[in-house]
Coordinates of C-alpha atoms in Angstrom, one line a residue:
X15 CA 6.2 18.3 -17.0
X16 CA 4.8 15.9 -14.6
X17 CA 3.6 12.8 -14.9
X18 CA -0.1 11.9 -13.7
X19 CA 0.3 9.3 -11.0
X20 CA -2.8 7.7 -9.1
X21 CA -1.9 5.7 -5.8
X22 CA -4.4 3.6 -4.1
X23 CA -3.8 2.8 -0.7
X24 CA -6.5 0.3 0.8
X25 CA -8.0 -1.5 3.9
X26 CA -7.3 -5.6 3.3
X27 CA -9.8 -6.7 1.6
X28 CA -11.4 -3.6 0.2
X29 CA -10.6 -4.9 -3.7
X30 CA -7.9 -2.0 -3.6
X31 CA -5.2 -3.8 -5.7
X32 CA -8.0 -4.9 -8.2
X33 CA -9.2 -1.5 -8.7
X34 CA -5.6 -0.2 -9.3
X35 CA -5.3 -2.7 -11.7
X36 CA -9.0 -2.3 -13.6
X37 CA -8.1 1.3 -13.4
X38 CA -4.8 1.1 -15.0
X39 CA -6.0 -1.2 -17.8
X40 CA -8.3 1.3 -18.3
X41 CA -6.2 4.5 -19.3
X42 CA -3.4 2.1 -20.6
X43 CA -0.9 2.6 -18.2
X44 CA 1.3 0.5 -16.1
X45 CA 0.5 -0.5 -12.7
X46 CA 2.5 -1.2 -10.1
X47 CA 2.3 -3.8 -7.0
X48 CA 3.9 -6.9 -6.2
X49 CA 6.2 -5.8 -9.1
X50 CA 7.4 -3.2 -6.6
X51 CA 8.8 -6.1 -4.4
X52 CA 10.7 -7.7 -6.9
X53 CA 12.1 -4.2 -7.7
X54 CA 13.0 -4.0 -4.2
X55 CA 14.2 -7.1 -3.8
X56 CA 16.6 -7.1 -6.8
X57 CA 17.8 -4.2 -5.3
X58 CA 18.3 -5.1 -2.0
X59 CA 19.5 -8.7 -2.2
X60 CA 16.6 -9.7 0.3
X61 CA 14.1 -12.8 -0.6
X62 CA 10.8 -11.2 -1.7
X63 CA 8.9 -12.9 1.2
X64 CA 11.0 -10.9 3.1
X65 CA 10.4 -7.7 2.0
X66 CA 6.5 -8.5 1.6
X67 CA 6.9 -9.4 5.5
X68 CA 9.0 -6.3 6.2
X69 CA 6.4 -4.3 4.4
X70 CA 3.9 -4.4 6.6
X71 CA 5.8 -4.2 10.2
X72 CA 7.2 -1.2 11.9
X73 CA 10.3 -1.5 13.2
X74 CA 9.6 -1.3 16.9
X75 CA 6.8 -3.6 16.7
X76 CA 6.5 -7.2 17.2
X77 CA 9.2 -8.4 14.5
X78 CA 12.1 -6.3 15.2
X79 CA 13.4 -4.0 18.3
X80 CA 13.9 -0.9 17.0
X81 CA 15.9 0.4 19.8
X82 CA 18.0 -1.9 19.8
X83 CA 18.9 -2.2 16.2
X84 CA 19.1 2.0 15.9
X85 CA 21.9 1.7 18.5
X86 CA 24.0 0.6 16.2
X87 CA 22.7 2.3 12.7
X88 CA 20.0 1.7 10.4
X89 CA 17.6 -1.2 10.4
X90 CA 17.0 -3.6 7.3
X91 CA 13.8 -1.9 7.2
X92 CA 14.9 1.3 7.0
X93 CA 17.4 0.6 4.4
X94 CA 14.1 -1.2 2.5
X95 CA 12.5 2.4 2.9
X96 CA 15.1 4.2 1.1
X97 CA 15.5 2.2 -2.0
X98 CA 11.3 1.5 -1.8
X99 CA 11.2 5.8 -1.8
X100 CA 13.8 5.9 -4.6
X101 CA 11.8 2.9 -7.0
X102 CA 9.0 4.6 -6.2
X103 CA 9.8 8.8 -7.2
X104 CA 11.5 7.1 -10.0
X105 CA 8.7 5.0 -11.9
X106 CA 6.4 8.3 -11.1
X107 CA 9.4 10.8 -12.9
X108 CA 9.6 8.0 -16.1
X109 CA 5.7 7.7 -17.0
X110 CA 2.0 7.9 -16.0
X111 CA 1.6 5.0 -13.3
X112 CA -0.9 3.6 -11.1
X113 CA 1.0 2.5 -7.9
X114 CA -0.7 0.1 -4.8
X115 CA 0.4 0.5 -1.5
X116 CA 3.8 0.9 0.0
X117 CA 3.3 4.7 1.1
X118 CA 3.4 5.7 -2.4
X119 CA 0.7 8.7 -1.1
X120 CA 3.3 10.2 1.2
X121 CA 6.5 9.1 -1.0
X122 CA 5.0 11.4 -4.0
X123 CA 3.0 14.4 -2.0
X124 CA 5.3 16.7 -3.3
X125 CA 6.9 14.7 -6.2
X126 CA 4.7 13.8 -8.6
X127 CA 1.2 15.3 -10.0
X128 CA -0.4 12.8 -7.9
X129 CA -3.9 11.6 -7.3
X130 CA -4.1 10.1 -3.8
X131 CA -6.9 7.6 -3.1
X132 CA -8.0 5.2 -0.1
X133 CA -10.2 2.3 -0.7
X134 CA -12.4 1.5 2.1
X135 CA -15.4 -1.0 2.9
X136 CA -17.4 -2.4 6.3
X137 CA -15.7 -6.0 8.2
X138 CA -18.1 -8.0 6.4
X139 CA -17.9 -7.0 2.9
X140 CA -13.9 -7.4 3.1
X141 CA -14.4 -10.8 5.4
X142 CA -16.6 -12.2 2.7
X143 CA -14.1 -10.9 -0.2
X144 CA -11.0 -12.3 1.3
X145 CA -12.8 -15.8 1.9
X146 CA -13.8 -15.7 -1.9
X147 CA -11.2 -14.1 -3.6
X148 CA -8.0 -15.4 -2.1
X149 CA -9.5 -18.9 -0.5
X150 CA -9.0 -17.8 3.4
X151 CA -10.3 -20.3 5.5
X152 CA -9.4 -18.7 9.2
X153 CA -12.4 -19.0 11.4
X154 CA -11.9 -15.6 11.4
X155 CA -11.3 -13.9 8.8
X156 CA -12.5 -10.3 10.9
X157 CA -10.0 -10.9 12.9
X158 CA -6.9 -11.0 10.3
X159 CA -8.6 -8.4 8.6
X160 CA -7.8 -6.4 12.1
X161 CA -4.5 -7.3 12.4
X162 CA -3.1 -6.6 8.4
X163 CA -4.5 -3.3 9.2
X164 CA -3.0 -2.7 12.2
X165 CA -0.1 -3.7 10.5
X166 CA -0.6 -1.3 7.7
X167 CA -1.4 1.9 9.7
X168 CA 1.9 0.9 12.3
X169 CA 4.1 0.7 9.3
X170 CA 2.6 3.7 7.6
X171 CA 2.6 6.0 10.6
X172 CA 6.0 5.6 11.8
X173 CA 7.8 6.1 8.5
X174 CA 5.2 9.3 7.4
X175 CA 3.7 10.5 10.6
X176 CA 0.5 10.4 8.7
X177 CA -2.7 8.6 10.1
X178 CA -3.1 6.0 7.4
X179 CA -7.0 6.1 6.6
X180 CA -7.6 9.5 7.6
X181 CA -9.6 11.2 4.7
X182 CA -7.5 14.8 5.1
X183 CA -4.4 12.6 4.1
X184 CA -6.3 11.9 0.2
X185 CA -8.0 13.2 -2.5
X186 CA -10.7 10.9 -2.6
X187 CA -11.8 7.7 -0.3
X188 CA -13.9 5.3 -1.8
X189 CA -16.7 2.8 -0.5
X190 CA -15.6 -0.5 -2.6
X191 CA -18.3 -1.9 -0.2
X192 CA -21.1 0.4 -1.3
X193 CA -20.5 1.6 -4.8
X194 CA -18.6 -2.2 -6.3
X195 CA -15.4 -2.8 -7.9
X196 CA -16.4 -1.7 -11.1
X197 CA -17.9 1.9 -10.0
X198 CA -14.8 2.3 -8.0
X199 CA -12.7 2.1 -11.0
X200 CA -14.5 4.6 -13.2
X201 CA -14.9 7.5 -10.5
X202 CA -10.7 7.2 -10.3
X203 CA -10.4 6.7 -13.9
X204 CA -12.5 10.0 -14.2
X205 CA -10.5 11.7 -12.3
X206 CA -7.3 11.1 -14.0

């Protein structure tokens, strides 16, 4: 039998890792996050900054040449991928989980009886959130907003070949925004 599994992947600043952790409170189960990085990391043997870092980078892009580092075998990233896909189908096969970010969507679309959500909200809901919640004190906090997404679609495009965002690619896509933290976490929870 499988396991119910609920991923939540989110826009920066959306409030997506606080509603995968209300939600998981919620129906008592585990959830799963920056916990993932330390799995990967004891793993790997790579500093958890480093994996954080190489999380949200595609190889090709500004941090690494991809080309160049394929011509002679894998890259650290991809060798990051394949123990990050094995963590991740294994905490889904063990028990009922709620699991934020790191492609967990398209890692368990076929693995795991799997509830895929995306939590969304406008710039200046998230702009305000991050300057709150987490103390950012850019002059522009739009404009990192921009780029950690750009980073996060880059990274989640070239190892699924999914458009990260794109409604088709979830089972439900929620206005954090527009309906609150709270709200958010009882539709999911309802759906579980």
């Amino acid at each position: 039998m499988k396991n119910r599994v609920i991923t939540i992947s989110r826009e920066f600043g959306s409030g997506g890792r606080t509603i995968g952790k209300k939600t998981a409170e919620k129906l008592g189960i585990p959830c799963y996050d920056n916990e993932l990085i330390g799995q990967i990391a004891a793993q790997s043997g790579f500093n958890e900054n480093y994996i954080k870092d190489a999380g949200e980078y595609a190889p090709g892009g500004r941090r690494s040449s991809a080309l160049w580092n394929r011509a002679f075998g894998p890259t650290n990233e991809d060798y990051l991928w394949k123990i990050q896909y094995k963590i991740i189908t294994d905490l889904a096969e063990k028990e009922p989980c709620v699991i934020v970010g790191r492609c967990a969507d398209y890692i368990l679309r076929d693995t795991a009886d799997c509830l895929k959500v995306f939590i969304h909200a406008d710039m200046k809901f998230r702009a305000e959130r991050i300057v709150k919640v987490y103390g950012e004190r850019e002059s522009s906090p739009e404009q990192r907003l921009r780029d950690k997404d750009k980073r996060r679609a880059a990274y989640h495009r070239f190892y699924t070949d999914m458009k990260w965002g794109h409604a088709q690619n979830y089972d439900i896509t929620l206005n954090s925004g527009t309906l609150g933290i709270n709200r958010c976490v009882d539709i999911i929870a309802s759906l579980y």
